[in-house]
mmCIF file of C-alpha atoms in Angstrom:
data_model
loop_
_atom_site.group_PDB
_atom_site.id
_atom_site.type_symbol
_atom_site.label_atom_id
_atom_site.label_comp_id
_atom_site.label_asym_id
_atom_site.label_seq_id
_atom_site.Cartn_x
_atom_site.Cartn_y
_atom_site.Cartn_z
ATOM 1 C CA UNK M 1 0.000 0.000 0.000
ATOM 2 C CA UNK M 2 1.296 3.295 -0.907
ATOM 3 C CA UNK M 3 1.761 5.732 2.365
ATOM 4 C CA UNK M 4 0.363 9.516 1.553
ATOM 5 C CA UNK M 5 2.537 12.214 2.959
ATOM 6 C CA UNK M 6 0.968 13.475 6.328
ATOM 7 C CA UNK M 7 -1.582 16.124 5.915
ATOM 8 C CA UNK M 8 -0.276 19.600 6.077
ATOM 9 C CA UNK M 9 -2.274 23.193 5.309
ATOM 10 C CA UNK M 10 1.119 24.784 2.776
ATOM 11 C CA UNK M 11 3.739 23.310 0.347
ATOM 12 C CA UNK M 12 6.983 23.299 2.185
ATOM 13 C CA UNK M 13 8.482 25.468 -0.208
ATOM 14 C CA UNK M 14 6.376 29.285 -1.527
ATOM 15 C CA UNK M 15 5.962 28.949 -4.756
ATOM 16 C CA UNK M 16 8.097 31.802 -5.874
ATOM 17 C CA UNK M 17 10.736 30.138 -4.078
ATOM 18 C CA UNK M 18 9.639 26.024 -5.836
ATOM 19 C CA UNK M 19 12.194 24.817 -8.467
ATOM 20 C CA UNK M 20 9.429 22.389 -9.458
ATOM 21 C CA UNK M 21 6.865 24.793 -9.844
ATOM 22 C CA UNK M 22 9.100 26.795 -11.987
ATOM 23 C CA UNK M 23 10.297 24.255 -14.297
ATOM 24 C CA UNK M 24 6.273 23.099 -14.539
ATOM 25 C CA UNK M 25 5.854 27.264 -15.700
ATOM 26 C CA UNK M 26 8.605 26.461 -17.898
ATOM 27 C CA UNK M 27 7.774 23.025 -19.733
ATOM 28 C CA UNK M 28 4.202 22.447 -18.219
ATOM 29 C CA UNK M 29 2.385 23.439 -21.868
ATOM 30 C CA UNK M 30 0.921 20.583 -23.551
ATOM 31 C CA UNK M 31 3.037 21.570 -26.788
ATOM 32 C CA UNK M 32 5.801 22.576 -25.132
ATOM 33 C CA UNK M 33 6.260 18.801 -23.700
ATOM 34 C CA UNK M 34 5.258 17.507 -26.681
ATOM 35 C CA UNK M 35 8.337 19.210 -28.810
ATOM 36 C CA UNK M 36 10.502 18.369 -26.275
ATOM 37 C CA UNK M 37 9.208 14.822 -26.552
ATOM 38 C CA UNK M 38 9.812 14.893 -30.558
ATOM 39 C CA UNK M 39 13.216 15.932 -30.264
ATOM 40 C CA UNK M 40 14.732 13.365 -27.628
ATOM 41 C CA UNK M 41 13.279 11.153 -30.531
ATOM 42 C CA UNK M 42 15.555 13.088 -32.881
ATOM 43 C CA UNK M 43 12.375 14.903 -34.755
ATOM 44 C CA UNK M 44 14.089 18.141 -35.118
ATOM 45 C CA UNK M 45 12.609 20.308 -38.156
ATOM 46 C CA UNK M 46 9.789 22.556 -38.220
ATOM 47 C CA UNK M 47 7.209 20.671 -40.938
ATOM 48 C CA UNK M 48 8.169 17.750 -39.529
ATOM 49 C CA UNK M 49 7.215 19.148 -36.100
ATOM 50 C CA UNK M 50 3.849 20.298 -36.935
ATOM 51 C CA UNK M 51 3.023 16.963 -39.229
ATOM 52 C CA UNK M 52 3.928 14.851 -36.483
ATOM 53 C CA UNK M 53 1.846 16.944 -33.825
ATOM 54 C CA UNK M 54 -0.626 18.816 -35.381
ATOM 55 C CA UNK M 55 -0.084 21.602 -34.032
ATOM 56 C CA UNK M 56 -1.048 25.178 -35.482
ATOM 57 C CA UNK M 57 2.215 26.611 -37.426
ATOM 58 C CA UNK M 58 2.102 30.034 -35.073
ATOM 59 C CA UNK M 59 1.393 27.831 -32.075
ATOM 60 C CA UNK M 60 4.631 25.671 -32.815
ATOM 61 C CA UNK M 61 6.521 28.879 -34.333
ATOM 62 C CA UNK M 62 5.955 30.175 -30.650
ATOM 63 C CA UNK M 63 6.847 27.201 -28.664
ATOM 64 C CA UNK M 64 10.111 26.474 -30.794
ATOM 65 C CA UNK M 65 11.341 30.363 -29.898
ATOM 66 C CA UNK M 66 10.588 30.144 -25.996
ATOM 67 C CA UNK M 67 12.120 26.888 -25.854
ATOM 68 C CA UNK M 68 14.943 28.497 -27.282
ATOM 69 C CA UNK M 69 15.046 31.157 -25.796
ATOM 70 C CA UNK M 70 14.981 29.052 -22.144
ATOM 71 C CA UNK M 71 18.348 27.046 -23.335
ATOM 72 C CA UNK M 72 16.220 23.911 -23.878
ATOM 73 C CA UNK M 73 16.318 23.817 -28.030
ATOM 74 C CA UNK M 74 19.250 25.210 -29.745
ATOM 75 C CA UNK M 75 18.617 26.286 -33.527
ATOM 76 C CA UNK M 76 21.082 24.560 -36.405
ATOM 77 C CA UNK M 77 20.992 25.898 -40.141
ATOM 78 C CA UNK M 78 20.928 23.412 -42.613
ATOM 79 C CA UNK M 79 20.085 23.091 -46.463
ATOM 80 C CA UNK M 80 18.412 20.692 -48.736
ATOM 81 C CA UNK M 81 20.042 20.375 -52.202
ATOM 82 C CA UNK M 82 18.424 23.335 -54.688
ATOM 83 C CA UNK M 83 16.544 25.105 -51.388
ATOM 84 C CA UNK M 84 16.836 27.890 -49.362
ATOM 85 C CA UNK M 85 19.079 27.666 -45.223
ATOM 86 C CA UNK M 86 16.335 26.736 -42.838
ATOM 87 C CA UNK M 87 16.968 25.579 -39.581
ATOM 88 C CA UNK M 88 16.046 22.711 -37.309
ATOM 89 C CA UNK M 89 16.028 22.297 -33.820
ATOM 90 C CA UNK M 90 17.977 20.324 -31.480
ATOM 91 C CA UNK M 91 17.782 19.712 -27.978
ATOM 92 C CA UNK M 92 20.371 21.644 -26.062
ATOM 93 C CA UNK M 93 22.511 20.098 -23.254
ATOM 94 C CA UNK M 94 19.804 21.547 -20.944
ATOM 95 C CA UNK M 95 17.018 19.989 -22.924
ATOM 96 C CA UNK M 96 18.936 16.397 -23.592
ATOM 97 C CA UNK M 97 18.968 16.990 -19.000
ATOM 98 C CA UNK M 98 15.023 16.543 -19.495
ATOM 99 C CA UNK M 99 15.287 13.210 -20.190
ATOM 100 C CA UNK M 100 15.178 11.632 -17.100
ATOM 101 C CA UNK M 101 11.736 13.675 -16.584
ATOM 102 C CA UNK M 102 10.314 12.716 -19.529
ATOM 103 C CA UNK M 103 10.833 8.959 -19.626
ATOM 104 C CA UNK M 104 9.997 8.893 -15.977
ATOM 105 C CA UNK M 105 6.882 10.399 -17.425
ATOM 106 C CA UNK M 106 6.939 7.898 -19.785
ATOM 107 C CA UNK M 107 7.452 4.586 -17.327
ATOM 108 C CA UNK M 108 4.224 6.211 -15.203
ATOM 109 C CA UNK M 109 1.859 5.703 -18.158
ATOM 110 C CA UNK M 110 3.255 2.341 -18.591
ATOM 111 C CA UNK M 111 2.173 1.585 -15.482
ATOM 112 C CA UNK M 112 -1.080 3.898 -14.990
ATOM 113 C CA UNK M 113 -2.561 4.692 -18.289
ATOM 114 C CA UNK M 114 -1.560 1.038 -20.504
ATOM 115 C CA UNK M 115 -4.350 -1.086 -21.414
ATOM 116 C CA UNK M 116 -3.449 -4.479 -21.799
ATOM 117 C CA UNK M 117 -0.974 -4.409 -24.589
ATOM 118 C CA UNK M 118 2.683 -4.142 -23.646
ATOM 119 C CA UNK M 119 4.568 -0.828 -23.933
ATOM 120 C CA UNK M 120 5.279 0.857 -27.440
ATOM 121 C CA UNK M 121 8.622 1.823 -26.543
ATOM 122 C CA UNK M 122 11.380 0.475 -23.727
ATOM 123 C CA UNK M 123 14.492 2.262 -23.130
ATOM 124 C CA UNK M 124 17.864 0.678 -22.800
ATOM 125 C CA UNK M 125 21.247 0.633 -22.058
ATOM 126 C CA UNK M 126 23.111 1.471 -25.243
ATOM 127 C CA UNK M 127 26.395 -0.391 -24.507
ATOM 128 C CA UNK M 128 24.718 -3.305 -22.635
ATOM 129 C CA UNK M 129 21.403 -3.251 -24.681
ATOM 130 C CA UNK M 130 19.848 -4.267 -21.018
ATOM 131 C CA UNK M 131 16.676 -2.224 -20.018
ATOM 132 C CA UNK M 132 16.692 1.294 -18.504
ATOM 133 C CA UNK M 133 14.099 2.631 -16.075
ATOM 134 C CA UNK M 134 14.445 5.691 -14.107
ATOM 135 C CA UNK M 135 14.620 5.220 -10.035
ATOM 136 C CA UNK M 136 15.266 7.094 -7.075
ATOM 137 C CA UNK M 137 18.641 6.022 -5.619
ATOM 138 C CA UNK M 138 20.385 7.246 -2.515
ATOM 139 C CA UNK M 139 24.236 8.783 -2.143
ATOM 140 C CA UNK M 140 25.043 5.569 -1.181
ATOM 141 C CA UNK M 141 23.856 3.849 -4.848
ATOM 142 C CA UNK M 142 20.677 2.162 -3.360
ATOM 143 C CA UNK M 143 17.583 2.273 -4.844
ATOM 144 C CA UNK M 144 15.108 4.191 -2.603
ATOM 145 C CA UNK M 145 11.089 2.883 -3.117
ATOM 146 C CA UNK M 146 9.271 5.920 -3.617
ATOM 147 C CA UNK M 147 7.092 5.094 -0.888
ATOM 148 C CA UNK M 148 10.379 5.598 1.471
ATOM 149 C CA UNK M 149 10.987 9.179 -0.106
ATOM 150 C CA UNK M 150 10.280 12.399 1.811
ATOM 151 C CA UNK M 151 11.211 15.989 0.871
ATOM 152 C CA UNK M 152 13.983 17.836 3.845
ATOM 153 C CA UNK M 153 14.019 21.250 3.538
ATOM 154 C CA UNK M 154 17.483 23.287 3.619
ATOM 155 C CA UNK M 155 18.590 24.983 6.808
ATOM 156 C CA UNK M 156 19.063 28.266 6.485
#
């Protein structure tokens, strides 16, 4: 049985002062998520953005530029033979960071939203080819249950 964190009348942390609440300002959109989940699967250019998510063109046009403007998306010229430089967008070394987020995301509707057919995608090690999950794990290299974890606020 999963134990609920004890009742309490605030969030530990204001929210002006909540990492968590600021990256969910920052990445929380629906179609901001979405890009970022394209692009970890290496969909990087702007049709093929908006074909793959439907997504209005000055919807996606507006996503792409705060994305890059945050450091998550870097922009990358490139040219098709007998076209005009466009560019195409790739996932920054802050963005790639995301990843842990988003297949943690990922593993969660695996195990909450999945009917009864296994999961479309796993992720694995690349040098082992073993499977990958994302876990909580403690200084010491154990893995922590999340029923065992609980937030400690900084002194001082």
């Amino acid at each position: 049985m999963t134990r609920l964190p004890p009742r309490t009348s605030s969030s530990p942390v204001p929210l002006r002062d909540c990492r968590l609440a600021r990256a969910i300002d920052l990445i929380g959109d629906r179609w901001a998520l979405l890009i970022l989940r394209s692009a970890l699967y290496g969909v990087r250019r702007f049709d093929d953005l908006q074909d793959e998510l439907g997504c209005p063109r000055t919807v996606l046009s507006g996503r792409l530029k705060m994305l890059e403007t945050e450091g998550l998306l870097e922009k990358r010229p490139y040219r098709e033979p007998g076209k005009r430089v466009r560019n195409e967008y790739v996932l920054s070394e802050k963005g790639i960071a995301l990843q842990t987020a988003l297949v943690a995301l990922n593993q969660w509707g695996d195990e909450w939203l999945a009917d009864t057919d296994p999961p479309p995608i796993t992720f694995t090690d690349a040098a082992t080819k073993s499977s990958a999950r994302v876990a909580f794990v403690s200084d010491d290299g154990v893995e922590v249950p999340a029923a065992r974890l609980r937030p400690r606020l900084r002194k001082g």
